[in-house]
Every structure is written in C-alpha cells, then in structure tokens.
mmCIF file of C-alpha atoms in Angstrom:
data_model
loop_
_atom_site.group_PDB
_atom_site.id
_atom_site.type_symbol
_atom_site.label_atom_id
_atom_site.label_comp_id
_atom_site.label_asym_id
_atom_site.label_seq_id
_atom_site.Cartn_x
_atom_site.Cartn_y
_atom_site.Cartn_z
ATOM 1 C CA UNK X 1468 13.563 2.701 47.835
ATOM 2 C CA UNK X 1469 9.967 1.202 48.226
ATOM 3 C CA UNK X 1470 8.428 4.518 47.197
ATOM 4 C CA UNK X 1471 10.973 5.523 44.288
ATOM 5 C CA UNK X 1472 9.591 1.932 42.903
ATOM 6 C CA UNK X 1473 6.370 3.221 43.116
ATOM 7 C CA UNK X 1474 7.099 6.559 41.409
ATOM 8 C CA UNK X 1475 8.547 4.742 38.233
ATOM 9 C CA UNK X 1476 5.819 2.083 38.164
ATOM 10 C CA UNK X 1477 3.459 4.971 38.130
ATOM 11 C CA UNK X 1478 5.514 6.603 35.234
ATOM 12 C CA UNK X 1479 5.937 3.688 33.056
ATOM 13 C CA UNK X 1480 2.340 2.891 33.314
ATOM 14 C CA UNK X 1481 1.481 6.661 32.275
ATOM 15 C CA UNK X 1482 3.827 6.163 29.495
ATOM 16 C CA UNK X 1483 2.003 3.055 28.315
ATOM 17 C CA UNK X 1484 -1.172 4.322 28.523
ATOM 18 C CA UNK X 1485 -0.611 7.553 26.496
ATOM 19 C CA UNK X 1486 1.034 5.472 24.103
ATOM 20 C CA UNK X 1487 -1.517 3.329 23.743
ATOM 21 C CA UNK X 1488 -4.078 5.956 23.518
ATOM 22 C CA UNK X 1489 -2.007 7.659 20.509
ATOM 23 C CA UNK X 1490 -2.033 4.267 18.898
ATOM 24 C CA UNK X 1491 -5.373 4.109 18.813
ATOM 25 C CA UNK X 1492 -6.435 7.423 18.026
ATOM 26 C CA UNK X 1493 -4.030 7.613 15.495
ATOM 27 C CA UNK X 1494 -4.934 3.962 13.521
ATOM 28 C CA UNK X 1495 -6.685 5.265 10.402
ATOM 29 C CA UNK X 1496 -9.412 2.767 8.013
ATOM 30 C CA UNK X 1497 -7.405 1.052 5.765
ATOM 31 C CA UNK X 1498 -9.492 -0.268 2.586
ATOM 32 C CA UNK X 1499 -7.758 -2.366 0.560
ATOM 33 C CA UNK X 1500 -8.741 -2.683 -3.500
ATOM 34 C CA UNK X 1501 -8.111 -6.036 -5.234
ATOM 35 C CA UNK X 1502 -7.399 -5.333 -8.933
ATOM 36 C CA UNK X 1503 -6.252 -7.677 -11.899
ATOM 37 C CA UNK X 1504 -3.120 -6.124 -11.479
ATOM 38 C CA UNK X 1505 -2.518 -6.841 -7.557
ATOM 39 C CA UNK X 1506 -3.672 -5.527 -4.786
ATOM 40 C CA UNK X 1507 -3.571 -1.818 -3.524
ATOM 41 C CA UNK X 1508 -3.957 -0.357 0.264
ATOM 42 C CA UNK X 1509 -5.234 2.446 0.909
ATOM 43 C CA UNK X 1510 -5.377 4.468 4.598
ATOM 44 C CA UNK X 1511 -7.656 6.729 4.568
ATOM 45 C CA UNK X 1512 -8.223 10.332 6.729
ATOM 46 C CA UNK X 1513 -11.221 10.570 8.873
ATOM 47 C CA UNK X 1514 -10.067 13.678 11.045
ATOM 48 C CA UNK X 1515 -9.959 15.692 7.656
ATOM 49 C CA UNK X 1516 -12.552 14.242 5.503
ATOM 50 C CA UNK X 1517 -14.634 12.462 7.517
ATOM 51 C CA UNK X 1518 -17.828 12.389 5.404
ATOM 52 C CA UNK X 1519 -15.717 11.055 2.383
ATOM 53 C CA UNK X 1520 -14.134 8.626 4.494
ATOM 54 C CA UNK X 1521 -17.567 6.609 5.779
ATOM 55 C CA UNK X 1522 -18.894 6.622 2.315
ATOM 56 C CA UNK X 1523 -15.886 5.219 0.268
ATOM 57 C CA UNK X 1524 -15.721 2.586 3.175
ATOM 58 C CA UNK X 1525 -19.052 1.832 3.055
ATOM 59 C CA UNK X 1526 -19.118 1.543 -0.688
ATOM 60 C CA UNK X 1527 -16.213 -0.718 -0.145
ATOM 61 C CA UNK X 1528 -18.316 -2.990 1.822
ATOM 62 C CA UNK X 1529 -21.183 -2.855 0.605
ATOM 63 C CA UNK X 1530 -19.262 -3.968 -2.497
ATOM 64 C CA UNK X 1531 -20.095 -1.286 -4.986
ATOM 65 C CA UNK X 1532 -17.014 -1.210 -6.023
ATOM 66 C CA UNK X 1533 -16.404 -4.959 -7.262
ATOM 67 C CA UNK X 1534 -15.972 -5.751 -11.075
ATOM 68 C CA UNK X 1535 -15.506 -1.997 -11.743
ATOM 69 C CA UNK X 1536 -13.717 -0.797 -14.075
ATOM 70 C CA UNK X 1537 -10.338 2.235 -14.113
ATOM 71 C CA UNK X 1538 -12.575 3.714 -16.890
ATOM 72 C CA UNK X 1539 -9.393 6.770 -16.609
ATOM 73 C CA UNK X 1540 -5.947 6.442 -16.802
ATOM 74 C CA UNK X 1541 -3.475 9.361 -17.555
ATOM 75 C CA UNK X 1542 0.286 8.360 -17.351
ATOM 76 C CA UNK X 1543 1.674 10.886 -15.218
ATOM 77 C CA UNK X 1544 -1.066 12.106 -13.671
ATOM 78 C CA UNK X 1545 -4.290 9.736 -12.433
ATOM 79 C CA UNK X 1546 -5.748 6.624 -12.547
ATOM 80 C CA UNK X 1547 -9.196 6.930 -11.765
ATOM 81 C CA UNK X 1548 -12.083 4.596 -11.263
ATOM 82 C CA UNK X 1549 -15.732 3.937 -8.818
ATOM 83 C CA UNK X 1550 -17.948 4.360 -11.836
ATOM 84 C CA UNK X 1551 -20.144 1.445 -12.275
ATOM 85 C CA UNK X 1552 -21.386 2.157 -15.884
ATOM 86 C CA UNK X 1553 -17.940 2.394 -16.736
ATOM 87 C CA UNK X 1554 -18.218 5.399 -18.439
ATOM 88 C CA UNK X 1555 -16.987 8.332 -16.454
ATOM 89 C CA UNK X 1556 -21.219 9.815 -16.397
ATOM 90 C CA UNK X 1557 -21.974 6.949 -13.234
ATOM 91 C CA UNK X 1558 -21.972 7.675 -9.649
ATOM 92 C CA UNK X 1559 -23.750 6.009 -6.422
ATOM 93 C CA UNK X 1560 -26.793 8.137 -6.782
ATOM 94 C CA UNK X 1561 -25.700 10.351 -3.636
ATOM 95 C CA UNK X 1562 -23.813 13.148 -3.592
ATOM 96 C CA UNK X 1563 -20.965 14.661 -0.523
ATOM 97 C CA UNK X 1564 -20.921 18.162 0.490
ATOM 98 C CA UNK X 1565 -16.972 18.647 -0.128
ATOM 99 C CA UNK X 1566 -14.367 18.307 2.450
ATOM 100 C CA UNK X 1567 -11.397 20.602 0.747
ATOM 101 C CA UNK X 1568 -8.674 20.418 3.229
ATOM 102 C CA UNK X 1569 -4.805 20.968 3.729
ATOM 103 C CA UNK X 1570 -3.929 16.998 2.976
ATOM 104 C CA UNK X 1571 -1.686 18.453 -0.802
ATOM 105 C CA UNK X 1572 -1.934 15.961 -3.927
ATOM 106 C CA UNK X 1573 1.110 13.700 -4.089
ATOM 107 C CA UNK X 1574 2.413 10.548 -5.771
ATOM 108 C CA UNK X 1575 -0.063 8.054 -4.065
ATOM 109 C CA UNK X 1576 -2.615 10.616 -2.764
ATOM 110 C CA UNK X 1577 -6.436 9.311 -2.589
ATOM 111 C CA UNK X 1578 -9.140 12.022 -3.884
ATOM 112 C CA UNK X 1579 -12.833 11.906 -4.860
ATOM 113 C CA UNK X 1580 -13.332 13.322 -8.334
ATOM 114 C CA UNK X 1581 -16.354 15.694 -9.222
ATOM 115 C CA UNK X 1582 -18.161 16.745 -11.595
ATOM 116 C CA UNK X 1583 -17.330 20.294 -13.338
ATOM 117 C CA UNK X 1584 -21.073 20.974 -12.153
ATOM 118 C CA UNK X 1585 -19.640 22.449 -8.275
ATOM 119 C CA UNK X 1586 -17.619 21.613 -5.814
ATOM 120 C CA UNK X 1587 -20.430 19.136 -4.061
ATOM 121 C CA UNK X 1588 -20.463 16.593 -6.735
ATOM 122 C CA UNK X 1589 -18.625 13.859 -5.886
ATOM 123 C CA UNK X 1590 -20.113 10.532 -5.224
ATOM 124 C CA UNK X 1591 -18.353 7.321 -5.729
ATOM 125 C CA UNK X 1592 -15.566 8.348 -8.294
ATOM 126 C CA UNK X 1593 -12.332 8.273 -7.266
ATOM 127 C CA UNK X 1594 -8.737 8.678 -8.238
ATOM 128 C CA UNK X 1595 -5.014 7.752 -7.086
ATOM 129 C CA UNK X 1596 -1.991 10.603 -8.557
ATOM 130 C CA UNK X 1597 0.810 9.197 -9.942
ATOM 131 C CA UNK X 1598 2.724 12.248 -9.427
ATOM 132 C CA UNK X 1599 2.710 15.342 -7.286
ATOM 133 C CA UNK X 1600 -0.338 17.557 -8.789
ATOM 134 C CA UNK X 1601 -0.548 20.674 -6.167
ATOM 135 C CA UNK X 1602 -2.638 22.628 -8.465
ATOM 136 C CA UNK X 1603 -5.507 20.431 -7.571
ATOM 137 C CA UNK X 1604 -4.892 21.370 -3.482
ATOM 138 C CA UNK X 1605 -7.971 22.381 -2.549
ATOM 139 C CA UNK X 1606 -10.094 21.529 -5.495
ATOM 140 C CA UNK X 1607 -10.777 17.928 -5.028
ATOM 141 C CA UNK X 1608 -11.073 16.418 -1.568
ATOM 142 C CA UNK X 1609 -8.398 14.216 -0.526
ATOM 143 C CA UNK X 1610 -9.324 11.773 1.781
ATOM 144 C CA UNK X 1611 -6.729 8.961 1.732
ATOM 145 C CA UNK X 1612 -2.883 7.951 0.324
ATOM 146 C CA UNK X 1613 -1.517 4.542 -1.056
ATOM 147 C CA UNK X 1614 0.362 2.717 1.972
ATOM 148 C CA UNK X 1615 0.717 -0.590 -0.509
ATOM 149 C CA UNK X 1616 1.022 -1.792 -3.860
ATOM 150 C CA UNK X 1617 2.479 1.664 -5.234
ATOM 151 C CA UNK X 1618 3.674 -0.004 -8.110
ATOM 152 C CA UNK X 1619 0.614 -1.541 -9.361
ATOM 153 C CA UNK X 1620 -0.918 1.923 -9.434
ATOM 154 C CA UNK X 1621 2.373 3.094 -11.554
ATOM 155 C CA UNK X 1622 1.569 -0.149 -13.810
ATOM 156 C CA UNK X 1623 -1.980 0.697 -14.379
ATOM 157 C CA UNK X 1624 -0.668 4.272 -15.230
ATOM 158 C CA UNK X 1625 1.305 2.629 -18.394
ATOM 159 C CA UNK X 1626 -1.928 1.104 -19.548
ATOM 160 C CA UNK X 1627 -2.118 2.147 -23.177
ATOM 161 C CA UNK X 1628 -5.424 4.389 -23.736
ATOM 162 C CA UNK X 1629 -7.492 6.175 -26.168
ATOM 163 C CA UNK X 1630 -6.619 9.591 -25.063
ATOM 164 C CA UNK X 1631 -4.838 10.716 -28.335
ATOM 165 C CA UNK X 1632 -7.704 10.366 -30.005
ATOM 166 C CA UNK X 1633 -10.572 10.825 -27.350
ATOM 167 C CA UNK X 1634 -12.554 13.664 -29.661
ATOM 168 C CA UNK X 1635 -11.929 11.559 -33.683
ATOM 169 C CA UNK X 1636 -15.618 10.559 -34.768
ATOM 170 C CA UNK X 1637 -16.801 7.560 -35.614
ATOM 171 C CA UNK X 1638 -16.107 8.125 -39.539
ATOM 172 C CA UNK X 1639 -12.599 7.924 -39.010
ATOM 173 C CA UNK X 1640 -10.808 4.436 -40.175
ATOM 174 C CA UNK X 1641 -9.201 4.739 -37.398
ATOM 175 C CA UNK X 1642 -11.828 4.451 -34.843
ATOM 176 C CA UNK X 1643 -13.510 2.370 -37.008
ATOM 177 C CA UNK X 1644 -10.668 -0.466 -36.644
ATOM 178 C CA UNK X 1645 -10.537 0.616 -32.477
ATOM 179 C CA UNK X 1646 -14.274 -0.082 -32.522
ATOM 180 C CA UNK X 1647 -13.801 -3.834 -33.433
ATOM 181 C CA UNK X 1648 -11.981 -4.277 -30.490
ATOM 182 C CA UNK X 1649 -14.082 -5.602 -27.834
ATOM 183 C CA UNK X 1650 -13.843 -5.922 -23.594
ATOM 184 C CA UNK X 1651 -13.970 -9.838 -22.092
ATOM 185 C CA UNK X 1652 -18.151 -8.873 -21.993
ATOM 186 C CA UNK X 1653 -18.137 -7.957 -25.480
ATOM 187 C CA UNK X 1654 -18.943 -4.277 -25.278
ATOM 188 C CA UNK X 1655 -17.445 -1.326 -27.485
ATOM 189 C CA UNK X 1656 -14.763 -0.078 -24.954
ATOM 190 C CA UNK X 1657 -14.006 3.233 -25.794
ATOM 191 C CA UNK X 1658 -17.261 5.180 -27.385
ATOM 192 C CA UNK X 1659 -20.043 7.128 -25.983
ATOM 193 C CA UNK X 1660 -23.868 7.082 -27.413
ATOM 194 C CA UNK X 1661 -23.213 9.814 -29.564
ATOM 195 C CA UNK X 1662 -19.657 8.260 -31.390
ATOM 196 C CA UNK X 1663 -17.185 10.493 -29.281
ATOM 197 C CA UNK X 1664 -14.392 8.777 -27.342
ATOM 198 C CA UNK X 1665 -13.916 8.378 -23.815
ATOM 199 C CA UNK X 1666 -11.028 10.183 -23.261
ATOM 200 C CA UNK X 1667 -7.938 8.267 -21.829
ATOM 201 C CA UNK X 1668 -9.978 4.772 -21.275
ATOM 202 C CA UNK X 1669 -8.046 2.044 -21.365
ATOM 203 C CA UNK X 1670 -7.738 -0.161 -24.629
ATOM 204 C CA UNK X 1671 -7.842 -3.424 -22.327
ATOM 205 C CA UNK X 1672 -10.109 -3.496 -18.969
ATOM 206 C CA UNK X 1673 -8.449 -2.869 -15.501
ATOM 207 C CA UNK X 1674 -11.196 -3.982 -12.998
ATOM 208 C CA UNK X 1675 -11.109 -3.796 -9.253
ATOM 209 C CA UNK X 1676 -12.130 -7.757 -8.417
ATOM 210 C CA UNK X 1677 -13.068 -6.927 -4.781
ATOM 211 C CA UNK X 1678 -12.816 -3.467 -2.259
ATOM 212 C CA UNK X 1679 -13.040 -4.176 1.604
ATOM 213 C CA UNK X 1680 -12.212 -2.663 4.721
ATOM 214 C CA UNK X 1681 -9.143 -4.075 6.091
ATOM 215 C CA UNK X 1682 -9.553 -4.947 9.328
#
C-alpha cells in the first residue's frame, strides 16, 4: 500500500511538472494597443518570428507607438498603422531581415508590412486583417493574432476613407472641399507634398493612445 502511494505521488508530481513546464513554454508576449476606439490585445509568436517579435515589443515600450495614427484602413481587408509621420513613407529607422513563416493570414492575424523595395523592409509598420487574405502567406511576416477587442479592429475597418479617390489632384473641387477638412492638430489629413492622396487614410484620426507589454 505504502509503496503504491509512493508510485502515484511520484506520477502526479510528474504530471504537474510537465504541465507546468508546457504552461510556461507555451505563454506567448501579449502587447496590448490602447486606441480611441478601445483597447486591442495582441499575442504575439516568438518561436516563428522571433526577431519581429522583440522589436514590436520593444517599440511598444519604448512607446514609439503612442499618439500614432491607423494612417490605412481598407474595409475588408487591413487596418494598418506604426508610422509616426503618419503618412505611410515613416518607419523606426531600422530595418528586420524577414521572418516568412507557415503562421497563414486570417481574420485577426498580426503582420509587419514592407516596403515594395524587398522582402527585408519592414520596420515598425504594422497591420491587423479583417478577413482571411492567404495570398499574402508567405509574403509578409506574421508575427502575432488579435486575442481581444476583435470588434474594435472590425470598427476601425468601417472608418470612412479617402481611398475612392486616393490618385484625384489637387485641382479637383472635390479635393479641394476634402482639403478644408482638418485633423484635431490642424494638419491636411489626406495629401502628400506633391497633391496626391493617401490612399485609404481615414477622413477622421484613429490614434493608438498608448502600446505596452502586458504583463
């Protein structure tokens, strides 16, 4: 009897102690962004994109990413943001070496975005699919997936943009009424240098307020 007591105890404390081992190896960085329209979580994947993972978290931190701007929004596709011009040219000043891997691009799905440039472009842009995209597996690196606030990512989404009209010049009435409309700053919102549109920006700013590591 004694020893058949040991051989359980012995068991149940292997059991725990695997399962507590898989718990741990298996708890992923969660960063969470805080955005004027609520709060989104995101865990992110360090066994597959490991580089991508330490430099959006320490971006986070750092707090690069406060009072930025979703300078991209495509209903049905992305919202996309982590450029702190605000234009879509910006980026953190270094570049990743990318991390394509089998993660696919679903409704939620965390990526870095690049520049048409090559592959090893990304920096500090980022973007969250609205819907499945698998024609992008194993273009852009995906490196995390929404775990909360699903539907503030689906309300950004419906922000009205300028993406119907992202290539009318600046002699058009019509962008000349859009140009009168200003952000809370009192910038143009939706022009580059030249006149030309920034495609799908949204007519109203969307800023992340704060990004940290949730601990």
């Amino acid at each position: 009897m004694t020893k058949l007591f040991a051989l359980v105890s012995i068991f149940v404390l292997g059991v725990f102690l695997m399962t507590g081992c898989a718990e741990d190896k298996s708890k992923n960085p969660i960063v969470v962004l805080e955005t004027t329209e609520g709060t989104i979580e995101l865990e992110l994947f360090p066994e597959v994109a490991p580089k991508h993972v330490e430099n959006f978290v320490m971006l986070a931190n750092d707090g690069f990413y406060d009072s930025v701007i979703f300078h991209r929004v495509i209903d049905g596709f992305m919202i996309q943001s982590g450029d702190p011009t605000g234009t879509g040219r910006g980026n953190s000043g270094r570049m990743l070496q990318a991390e394509f891997n089998d993660s696919t691009h679903r409704a939620g799905t965390l990526a870095m975005a690049r520049s048409p440039q090559g592959p090893n472009t990304a920096s500090s842009q980022f973007y969250i699919c609205l819907e499945p995209r698998p024609e992008l597996d194993h273009q852009y690196t995906v490196f995390g997936k929404t775990i909360a606030g699903m539907d503030v990512v689906r309300k950004i989404g419906k922000t009205p943009t300028s993406g119907n009209i992202q290539r009318v010049r600046l002699d058009s009435a019509w962008v000349a009424q859009l140009m009168k409309m200003k952000d809370e700053e009192g910038a143009d919102i939706a022009t580059y240098p030249d006149g030309t549109i920034m495609p799908d920006r949204p007519l109203h700013p969307i800023r992340i307020i704060k990004a940290y590591e949730k601990k």
